[in-house]
mmCIF file of C-alpha atoms in Angstrom:
data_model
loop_
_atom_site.group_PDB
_atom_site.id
_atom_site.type_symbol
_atom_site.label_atom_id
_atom_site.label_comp_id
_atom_site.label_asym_id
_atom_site.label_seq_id
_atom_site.Cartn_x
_atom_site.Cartn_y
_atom_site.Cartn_z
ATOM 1 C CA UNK A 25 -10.257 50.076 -23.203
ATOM 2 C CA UNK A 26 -12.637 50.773 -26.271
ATOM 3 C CA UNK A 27 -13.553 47.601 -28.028
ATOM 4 C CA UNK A 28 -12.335 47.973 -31.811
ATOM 5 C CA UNK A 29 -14.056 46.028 -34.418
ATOM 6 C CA UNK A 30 -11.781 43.154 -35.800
ATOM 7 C CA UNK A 31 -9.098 43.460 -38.619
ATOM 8 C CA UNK A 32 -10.192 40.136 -40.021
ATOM 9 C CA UNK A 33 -13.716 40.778 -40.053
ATOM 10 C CA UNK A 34 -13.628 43.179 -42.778
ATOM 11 C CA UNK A 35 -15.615 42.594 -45.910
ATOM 12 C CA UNK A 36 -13.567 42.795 -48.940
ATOM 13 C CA UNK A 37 -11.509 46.327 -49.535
ATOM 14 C CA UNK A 38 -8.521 43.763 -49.733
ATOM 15 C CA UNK A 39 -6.265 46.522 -51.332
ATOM 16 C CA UNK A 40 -6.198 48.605 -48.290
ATOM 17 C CA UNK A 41 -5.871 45.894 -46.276
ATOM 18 C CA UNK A 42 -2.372 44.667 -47.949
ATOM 19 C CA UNK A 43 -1.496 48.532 -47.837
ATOM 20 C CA UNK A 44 -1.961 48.150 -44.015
ATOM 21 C CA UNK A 45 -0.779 45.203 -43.294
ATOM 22 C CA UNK A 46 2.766 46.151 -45.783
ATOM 23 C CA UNK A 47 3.015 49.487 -43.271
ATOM 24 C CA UNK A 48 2.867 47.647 -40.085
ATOM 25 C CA UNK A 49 5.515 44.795 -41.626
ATOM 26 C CA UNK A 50 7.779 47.634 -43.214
ATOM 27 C CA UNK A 51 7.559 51.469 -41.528
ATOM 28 C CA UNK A 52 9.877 52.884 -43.554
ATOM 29 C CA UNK A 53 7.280 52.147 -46.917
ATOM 30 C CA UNK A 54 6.062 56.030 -45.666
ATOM 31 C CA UNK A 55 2.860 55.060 -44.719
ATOM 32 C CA UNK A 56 -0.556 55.038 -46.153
ATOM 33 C CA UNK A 57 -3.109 57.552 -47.797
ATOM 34 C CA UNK A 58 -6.712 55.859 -48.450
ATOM 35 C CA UNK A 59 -9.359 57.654 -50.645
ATOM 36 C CA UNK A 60 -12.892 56.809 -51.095
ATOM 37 C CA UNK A 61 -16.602 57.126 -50.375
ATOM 38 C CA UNK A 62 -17.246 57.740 -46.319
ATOM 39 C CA UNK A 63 -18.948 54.787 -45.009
ATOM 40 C CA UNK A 64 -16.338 52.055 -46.582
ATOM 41 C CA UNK A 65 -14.261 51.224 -43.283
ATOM 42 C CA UNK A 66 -11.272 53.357 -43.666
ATOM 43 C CA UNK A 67 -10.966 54.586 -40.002
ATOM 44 C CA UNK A 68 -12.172 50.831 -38.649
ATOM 45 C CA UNK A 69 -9.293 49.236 -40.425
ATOM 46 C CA UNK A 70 -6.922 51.698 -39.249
ATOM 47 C CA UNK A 71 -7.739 51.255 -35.799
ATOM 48 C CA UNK A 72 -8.223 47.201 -36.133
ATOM 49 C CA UNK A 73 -4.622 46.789 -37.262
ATOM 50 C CA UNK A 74 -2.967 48.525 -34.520
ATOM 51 C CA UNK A 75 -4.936 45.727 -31.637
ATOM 52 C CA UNK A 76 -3.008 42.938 -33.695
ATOM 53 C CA UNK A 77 0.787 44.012 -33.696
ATOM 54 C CA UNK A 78 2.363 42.907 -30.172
ATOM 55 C CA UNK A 79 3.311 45.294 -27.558
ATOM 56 C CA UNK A 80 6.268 47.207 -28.034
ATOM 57 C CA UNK A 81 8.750 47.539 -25.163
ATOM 58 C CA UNK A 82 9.240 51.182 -23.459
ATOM 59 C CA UNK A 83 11.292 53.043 -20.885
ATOM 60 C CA UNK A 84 8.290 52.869 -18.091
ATOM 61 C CA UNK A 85 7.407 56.824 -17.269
ATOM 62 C CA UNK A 86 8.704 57.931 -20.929
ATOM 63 C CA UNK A 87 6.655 60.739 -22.503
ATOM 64 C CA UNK A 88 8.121 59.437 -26.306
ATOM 65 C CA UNK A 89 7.646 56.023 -25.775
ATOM 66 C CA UNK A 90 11.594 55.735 -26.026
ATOM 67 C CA UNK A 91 12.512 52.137 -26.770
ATOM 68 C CA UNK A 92 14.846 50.874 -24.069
ATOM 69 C CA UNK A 93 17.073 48.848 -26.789
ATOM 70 C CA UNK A 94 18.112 52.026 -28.668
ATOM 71 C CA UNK A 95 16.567 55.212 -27.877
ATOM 72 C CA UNK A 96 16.679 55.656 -24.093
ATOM 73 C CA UNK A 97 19.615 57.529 -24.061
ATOM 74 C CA UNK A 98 18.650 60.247 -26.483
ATOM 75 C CA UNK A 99 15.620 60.806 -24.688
ATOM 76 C CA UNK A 100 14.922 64.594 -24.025
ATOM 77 C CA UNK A 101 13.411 63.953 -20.548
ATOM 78 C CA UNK A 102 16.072 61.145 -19.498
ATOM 79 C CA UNK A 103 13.319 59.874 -19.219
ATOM 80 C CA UNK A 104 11.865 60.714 -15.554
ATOM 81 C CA UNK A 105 14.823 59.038 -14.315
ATOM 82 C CA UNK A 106 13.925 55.629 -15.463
ATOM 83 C CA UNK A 107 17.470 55.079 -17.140
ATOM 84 C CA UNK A 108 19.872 51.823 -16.034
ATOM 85 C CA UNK A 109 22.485 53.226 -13.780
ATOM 86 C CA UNK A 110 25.719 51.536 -12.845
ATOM 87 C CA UNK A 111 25.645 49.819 -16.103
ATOM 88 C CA UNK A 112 21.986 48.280 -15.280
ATOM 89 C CA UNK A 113 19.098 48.247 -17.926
ATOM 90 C CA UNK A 114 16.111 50.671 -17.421
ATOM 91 C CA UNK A 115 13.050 49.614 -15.911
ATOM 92 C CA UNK A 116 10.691 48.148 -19.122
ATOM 93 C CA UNK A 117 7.172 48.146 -19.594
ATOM 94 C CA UNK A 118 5.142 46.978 -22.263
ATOM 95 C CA UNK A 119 2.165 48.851 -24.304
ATOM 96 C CA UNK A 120 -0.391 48.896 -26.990
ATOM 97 C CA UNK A 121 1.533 50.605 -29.973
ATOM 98 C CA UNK A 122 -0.490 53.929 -30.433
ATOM 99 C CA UNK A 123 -2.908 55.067 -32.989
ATOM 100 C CA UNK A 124 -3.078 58.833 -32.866
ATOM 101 C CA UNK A 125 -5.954 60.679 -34.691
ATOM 102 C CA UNK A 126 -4.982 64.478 -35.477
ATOM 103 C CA UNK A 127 -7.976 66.503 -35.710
ATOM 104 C CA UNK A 128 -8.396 69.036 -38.494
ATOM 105 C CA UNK A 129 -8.990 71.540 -35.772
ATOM 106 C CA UNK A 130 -6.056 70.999 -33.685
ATOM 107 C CA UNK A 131 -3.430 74.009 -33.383
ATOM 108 C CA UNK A 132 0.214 74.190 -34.302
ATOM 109 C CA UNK A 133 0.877 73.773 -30.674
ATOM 110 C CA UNK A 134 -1.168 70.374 -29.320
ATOM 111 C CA UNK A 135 0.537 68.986 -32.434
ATOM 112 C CA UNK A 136 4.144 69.891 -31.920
ATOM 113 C CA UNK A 137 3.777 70.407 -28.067
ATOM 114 C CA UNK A 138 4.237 73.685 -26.363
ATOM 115 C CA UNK A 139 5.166 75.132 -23.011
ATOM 116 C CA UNK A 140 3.495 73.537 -19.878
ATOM 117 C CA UNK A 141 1.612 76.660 -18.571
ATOM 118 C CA UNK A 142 0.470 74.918 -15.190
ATOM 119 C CA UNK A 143 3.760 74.404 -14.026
ATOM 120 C CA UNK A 144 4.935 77.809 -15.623
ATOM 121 C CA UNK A 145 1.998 79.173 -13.501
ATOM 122 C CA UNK A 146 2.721 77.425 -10.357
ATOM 123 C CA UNK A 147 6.165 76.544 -10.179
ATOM 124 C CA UNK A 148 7.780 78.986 -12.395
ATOM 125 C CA UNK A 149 9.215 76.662 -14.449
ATOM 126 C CA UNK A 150 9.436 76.369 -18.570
ATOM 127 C CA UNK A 151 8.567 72.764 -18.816
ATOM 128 C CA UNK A 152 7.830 71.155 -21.825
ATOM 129 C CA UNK A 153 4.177 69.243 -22.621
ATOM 130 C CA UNK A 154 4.298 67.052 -25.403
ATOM 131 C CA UNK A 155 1.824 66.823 -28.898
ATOM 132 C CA UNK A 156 -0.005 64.351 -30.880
ATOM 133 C CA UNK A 157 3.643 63.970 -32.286
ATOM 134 C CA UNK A 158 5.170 62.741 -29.717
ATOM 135 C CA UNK A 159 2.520 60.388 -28.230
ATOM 136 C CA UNK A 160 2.618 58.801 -32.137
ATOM 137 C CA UNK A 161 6.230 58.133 -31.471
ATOM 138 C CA UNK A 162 6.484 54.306 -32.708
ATOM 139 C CA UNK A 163 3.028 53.661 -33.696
ATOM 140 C CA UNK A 164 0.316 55.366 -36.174
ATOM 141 C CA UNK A 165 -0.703 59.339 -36.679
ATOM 142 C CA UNK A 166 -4.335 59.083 -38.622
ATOM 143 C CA UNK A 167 -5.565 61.855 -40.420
ATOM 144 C CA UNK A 168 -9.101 61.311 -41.184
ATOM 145 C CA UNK A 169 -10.219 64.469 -44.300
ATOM 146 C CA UNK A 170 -6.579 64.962 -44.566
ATOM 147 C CA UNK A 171 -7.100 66.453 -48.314
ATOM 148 C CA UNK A 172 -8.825 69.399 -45.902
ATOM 149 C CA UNK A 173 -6.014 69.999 -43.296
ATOM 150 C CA UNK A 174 -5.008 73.243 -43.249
ATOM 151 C CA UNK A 175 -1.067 74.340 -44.692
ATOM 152 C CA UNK A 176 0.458 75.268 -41.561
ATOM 153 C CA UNK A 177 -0.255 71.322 -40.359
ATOM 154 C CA UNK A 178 0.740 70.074 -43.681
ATOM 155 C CA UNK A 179 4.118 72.238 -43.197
ATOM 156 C CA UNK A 180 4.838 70.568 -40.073
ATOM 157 C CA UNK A 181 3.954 67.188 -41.097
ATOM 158 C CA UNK A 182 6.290 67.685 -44.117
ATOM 159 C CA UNK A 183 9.127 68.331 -42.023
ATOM 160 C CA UNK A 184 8.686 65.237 -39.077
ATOM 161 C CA UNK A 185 7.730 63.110 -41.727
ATOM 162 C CA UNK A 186 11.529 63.747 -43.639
ATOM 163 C CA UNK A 187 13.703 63.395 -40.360
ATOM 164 C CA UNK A 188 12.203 61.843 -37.803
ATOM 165 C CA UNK A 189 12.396 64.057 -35.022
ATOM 166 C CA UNK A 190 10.272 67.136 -34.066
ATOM 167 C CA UNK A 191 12.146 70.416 -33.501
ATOM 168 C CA UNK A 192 10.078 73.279 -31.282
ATOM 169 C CA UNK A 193 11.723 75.913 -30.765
ATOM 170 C CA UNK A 194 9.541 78.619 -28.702
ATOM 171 C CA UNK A 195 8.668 80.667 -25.452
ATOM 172 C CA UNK A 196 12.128 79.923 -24.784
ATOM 173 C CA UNK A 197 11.779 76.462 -25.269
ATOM 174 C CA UNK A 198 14.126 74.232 -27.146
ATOM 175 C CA UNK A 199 12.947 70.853 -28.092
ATOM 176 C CA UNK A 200 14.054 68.034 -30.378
ATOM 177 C CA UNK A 201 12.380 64.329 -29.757
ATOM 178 C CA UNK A 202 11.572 61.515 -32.147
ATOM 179 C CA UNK A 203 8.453 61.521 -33.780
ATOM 180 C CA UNK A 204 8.332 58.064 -36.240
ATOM 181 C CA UNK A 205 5.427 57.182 -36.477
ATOM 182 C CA UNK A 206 3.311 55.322 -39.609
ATOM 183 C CA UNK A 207 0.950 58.190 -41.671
ATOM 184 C CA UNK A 208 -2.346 57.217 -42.538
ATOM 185 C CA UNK A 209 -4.535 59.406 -44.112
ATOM 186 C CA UNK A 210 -7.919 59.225 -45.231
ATOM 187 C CA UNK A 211 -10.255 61.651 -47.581
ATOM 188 C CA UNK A 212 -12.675 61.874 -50.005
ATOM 189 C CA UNK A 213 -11.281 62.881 -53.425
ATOM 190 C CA UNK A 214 -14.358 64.958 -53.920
ATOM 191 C CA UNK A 215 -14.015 67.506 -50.772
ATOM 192 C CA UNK A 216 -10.480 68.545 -52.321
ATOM 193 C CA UNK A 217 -7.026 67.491 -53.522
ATOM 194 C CA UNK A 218 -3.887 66.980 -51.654
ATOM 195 C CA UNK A 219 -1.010 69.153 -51.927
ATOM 196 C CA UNK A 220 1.536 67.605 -53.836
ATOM 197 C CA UNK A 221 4.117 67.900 -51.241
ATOM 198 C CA UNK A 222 2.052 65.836 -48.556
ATOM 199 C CA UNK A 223 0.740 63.194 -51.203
ATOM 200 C CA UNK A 224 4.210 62.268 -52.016
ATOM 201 C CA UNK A 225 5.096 61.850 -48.856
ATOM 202 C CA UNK A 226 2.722 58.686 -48.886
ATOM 203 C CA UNK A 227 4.395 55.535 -49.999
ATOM 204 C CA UNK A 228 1.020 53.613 -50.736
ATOM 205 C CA UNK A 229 -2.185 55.487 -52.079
ATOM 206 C CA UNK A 230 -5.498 53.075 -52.283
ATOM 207 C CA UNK A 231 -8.290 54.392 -53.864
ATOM 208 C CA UNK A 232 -11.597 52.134 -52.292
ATOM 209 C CA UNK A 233 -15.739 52.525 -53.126
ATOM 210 C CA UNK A 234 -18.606 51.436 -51.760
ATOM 211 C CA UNK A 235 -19.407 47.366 -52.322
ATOM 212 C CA UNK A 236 -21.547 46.903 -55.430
ATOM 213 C CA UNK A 237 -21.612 43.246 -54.535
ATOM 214 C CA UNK A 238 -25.381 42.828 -53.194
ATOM 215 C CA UNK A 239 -24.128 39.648 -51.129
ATOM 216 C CA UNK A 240 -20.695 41.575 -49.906
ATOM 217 C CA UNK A 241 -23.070 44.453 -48.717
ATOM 218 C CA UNK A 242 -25.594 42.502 -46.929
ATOM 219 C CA UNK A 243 -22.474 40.953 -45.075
ATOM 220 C CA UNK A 244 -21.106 44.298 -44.310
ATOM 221 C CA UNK A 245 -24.311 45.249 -42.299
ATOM 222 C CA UNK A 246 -24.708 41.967 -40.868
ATOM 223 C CA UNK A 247 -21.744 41.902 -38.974
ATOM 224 C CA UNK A 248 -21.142 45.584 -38.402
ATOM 225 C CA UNK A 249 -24.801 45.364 -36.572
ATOM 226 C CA UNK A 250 -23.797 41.907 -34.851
ATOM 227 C CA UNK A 251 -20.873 44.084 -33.700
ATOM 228 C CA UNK A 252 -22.695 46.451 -32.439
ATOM 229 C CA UNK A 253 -25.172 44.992 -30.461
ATOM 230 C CA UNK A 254 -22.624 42.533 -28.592
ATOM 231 C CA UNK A 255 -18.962 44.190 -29.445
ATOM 232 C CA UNK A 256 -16.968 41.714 -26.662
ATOM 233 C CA UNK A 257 -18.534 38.676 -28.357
ATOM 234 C CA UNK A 258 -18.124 39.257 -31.710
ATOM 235 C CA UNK A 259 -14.855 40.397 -31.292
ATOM 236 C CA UNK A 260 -14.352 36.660 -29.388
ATOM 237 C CA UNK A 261 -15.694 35.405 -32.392
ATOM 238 C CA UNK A 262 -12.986 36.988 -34.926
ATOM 239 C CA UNK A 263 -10.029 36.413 -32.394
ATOM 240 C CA UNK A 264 -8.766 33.278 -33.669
ATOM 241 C CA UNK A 265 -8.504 35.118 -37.232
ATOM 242 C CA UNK A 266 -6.711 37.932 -35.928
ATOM 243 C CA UNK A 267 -4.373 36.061 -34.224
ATOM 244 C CA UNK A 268 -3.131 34.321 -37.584
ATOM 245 C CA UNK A 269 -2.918 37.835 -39.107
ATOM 246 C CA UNK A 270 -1.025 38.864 -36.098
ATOM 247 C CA UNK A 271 1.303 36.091 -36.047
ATOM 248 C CA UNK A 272 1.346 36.486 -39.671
ATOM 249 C CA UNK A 273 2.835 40.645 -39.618
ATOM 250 C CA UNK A 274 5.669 39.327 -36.717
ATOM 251 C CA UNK A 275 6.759 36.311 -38.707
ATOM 252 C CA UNK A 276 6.693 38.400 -42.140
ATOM 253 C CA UNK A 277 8.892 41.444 -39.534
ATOM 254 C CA UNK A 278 11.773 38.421 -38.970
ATOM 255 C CA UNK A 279 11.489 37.176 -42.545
ATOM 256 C CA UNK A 280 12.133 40.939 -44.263
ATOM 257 C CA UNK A 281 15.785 41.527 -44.269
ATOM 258 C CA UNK A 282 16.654 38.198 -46.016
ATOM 259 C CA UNK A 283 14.505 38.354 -48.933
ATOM 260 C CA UNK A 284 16.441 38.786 -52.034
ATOM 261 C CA UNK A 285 15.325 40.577 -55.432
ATOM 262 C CA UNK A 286 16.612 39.451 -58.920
ATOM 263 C CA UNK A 287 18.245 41.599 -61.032
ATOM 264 C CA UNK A 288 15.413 40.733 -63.831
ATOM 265 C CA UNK A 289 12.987 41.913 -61.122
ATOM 266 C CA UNK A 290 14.838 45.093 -60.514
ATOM 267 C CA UNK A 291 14.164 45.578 -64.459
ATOM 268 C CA UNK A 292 10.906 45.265 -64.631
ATOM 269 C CA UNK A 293 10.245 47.765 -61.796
ATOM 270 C CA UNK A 294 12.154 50.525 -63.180
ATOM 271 C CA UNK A 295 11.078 49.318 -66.780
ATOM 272 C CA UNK A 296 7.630 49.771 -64.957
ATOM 273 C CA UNK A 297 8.137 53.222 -63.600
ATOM 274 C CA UNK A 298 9.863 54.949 -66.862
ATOM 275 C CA UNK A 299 7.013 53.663 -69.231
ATOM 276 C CA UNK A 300 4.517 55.599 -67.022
ATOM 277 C CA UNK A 301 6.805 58.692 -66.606
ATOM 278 C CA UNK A 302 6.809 58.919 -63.005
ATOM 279 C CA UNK A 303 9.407 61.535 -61.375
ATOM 280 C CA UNK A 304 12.313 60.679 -59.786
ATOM 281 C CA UNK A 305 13.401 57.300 -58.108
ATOM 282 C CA UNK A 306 10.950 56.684 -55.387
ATOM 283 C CA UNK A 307 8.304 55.184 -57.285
ATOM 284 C CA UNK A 308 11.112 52.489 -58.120
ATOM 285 C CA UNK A 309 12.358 52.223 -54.071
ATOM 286 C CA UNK A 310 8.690 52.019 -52.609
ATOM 287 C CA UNK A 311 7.375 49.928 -55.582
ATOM 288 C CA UNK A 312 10.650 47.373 -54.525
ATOM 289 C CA UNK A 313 10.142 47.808 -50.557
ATOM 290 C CA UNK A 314 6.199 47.017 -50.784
ATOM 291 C CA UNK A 315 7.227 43.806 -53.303
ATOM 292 C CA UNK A 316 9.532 42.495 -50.528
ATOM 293 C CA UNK A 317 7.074 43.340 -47.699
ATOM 294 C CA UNK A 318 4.430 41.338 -49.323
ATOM 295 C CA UNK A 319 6.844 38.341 -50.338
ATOM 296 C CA UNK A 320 7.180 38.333 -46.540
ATOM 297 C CA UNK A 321 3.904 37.682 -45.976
ATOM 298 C CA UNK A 322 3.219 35.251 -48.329
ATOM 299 C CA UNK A 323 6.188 33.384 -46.954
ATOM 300 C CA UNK A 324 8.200 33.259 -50.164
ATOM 301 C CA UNK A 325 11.834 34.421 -49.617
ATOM 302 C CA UNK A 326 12.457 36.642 -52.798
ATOM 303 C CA UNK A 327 9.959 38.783 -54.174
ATOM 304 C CA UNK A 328 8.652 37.417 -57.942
ATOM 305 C CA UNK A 329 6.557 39.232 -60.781
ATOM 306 C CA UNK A 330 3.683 38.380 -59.426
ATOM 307 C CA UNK A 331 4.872 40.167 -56.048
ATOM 308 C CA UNK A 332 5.166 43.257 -58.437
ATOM 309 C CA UNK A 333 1.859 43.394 -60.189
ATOM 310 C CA UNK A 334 0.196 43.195 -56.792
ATOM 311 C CA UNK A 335 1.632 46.684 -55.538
ATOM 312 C CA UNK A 336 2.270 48.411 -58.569
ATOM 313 C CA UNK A 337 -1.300 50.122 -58.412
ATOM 314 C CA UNK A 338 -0.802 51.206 -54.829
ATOM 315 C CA UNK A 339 2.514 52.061 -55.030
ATOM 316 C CA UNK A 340 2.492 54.582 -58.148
ATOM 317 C CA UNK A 341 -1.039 55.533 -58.728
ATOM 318 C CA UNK A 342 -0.530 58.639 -56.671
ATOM 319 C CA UNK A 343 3.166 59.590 -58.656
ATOM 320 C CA UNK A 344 1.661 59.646 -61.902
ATOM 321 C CA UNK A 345 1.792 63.547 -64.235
ATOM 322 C CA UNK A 346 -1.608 64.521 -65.292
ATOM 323 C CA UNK A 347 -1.275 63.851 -68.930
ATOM 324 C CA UNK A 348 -3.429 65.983 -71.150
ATOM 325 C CA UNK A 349 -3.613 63.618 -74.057
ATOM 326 C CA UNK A 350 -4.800 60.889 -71.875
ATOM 327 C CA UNK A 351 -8.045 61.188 -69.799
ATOM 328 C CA UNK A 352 -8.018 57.648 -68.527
ATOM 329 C CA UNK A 353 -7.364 57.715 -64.214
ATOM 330 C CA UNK A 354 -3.959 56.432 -63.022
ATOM 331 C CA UNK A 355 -5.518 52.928 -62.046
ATOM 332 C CA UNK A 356 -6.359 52.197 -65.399
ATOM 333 C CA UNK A 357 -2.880 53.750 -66.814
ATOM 334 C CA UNK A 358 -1.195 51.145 -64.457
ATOM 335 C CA UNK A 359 -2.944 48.222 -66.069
ATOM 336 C CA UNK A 360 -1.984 49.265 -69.500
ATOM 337 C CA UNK A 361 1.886 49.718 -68.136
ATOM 338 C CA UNK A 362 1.886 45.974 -66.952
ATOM 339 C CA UNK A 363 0.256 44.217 -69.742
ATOM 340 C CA UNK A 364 3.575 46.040 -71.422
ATOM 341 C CA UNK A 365 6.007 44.820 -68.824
ATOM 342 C CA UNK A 366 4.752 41.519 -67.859
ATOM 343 C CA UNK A 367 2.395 40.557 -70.061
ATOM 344 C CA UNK A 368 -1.551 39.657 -70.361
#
């Protein structure tokens, strides 16, 4: 198994981080599109949180990663024959949860899955053979450049990411499996723009840039090299740390559904929204869903002001209209919003 470079371990970029670690405590959030210079650790945090959430629990021999507690009997293959009989629970096994990278280059088919040709070949039989999709089933699907993937991809992502399962129907195939899974994209703003369709789709946008700091970069190269040149022990090093973050996401997971919101806090978020014109209602339900995922983390059991402010920039910056008599960026439109709301 590749070595991944510790979660805790990252130098600064603490607003992706909370994005991160509010996706892993709270799926349904819609995931989580970073934006920045290359170079600033997008894909490395990406692939650090995924080596601190536990195992998750499987039907052994299932191609979609169908969780024995609910999904086993839905599964598509039955799966392989693993199911309980006489009333008995299927056999269990315990893995990594995936992280999934979908290259720009793939085709419509290794992402949706297409017809097995060996055993059509061989055997004569139309067999299924699963995609990226279904192998993200439960964990992450990372699009590095995803401001360059092409339409079709986008298309396809649009659809999964609205219901959940993955419908192919071709070659005389007809398929329909879960596919939910956390979206993470990553891109620079300055190779091209996002469709609209796809960026809303996002619940948390984070906009990061390379350390000015002359300290925080000199740290950034000191441990990325100590990494490099011994990854096992400076991963030893950092395990202690990522075990408290780890601990941290499962105890935040049990703490979630009990964590009230105040009808004064309620105000302020939609109070929030309308003053910076955003459309529709999900800025409100995703700016209220990150609040409560972060008051789990932070231990408190309803989610406060200050739980607000914190999220506000990731959760809206990216549902903002362009606004022609107002050049300033979204960021800065957010600031001016809250010193409204909730003061200086």
């Amino acid at each position: 198994m590749r070595v991944v470079f510790p979660f805790s371990a990252i130098v600064g970029q603490d607003e992706m981080k909370q994005a991160l670690l509010v996706a892993a405590v709270s799926p349904t959030i819609g995931g989580v599109l970073v934006l920045g210079d290359r170079g600033t650790g997008k894909s490395t945090a990406v692939r650090a949180l995924a080596t601190l959430l536990p195992k998750m629990a499987v039907v052994t021999g299932c191609r979609y990663s169908s969780d024995p507690a609910t999904d086993e009997k839905k599964c598509v293959d039955g799966c392989n024959g693993h199911h309980g009989v006489n009333g008995q629970k299927p056999e269990v096994s315990y893995v990594p949860v995936p992280v999934v990278d979908l290259p720009l280059g793939a085709t419509e088919d290794r992402v949706v899955g297409a017809l097995d040709l060996e055993r059509a070949l061989t055997q004569g039989v139309k067999a299924f053979e699963p995609g990226l999709l279904a192998r993200a089933n439960r964990g992450f699907l990372y699009i590095d450049e995803v401001n360059l993937l092409e339409d079709h991809l986008i298309d396809v992502l649009l659809d999964v990411a609205a219901s959940g399962e993955n419908v192919v129907e071709r070659e005389g195939i007809s398929i329909r499996h879960p596919a939910r899974f956390v979206l993470v994209g990553s891109g620079n703003p300055e190779e091209g723009e996002l469709r609209p369709q796809l960026l809303d789709r996002f619940g948390l946008s984070v906009e990061i840039r390379t350390p000015t700091d002359l300290a925080a970069r000199i740290e950034v190269v000191r441990r990325r090299d100590a990494f490099d040149r011994d990854p096992e022990a400076f991963v030893a090093q950092w395990a202690e740390e990522d075990a408290k973050i780890g601990a941290l996401i499962v105890a935040a997971r049990d703490r979630l559904p009990n964590i009230t919101v105040s009808d004064a806090v309620l105000e302020q978020a939609s109070k929030l929204c309308m003053i910076l014109g955003t459309d529709g209602l999900r800025g409100e339900l995703t700016l209220l869903r990150t609040a409560r995922a972060v008051a789990a983390l932070d231990g408190s059991d309803e989610v406060l002001s200050d739980h607000l402010r914190r999220v506000a920039p990731s959760s809206l910056r990216h549902r903002l209209r362009r606004n022609v008599l107002d050049d300033a960026g979204s960021t800065v439109r957010i600031e001016r919003a809250m010193e409204e709301v909730f003061g200086k």
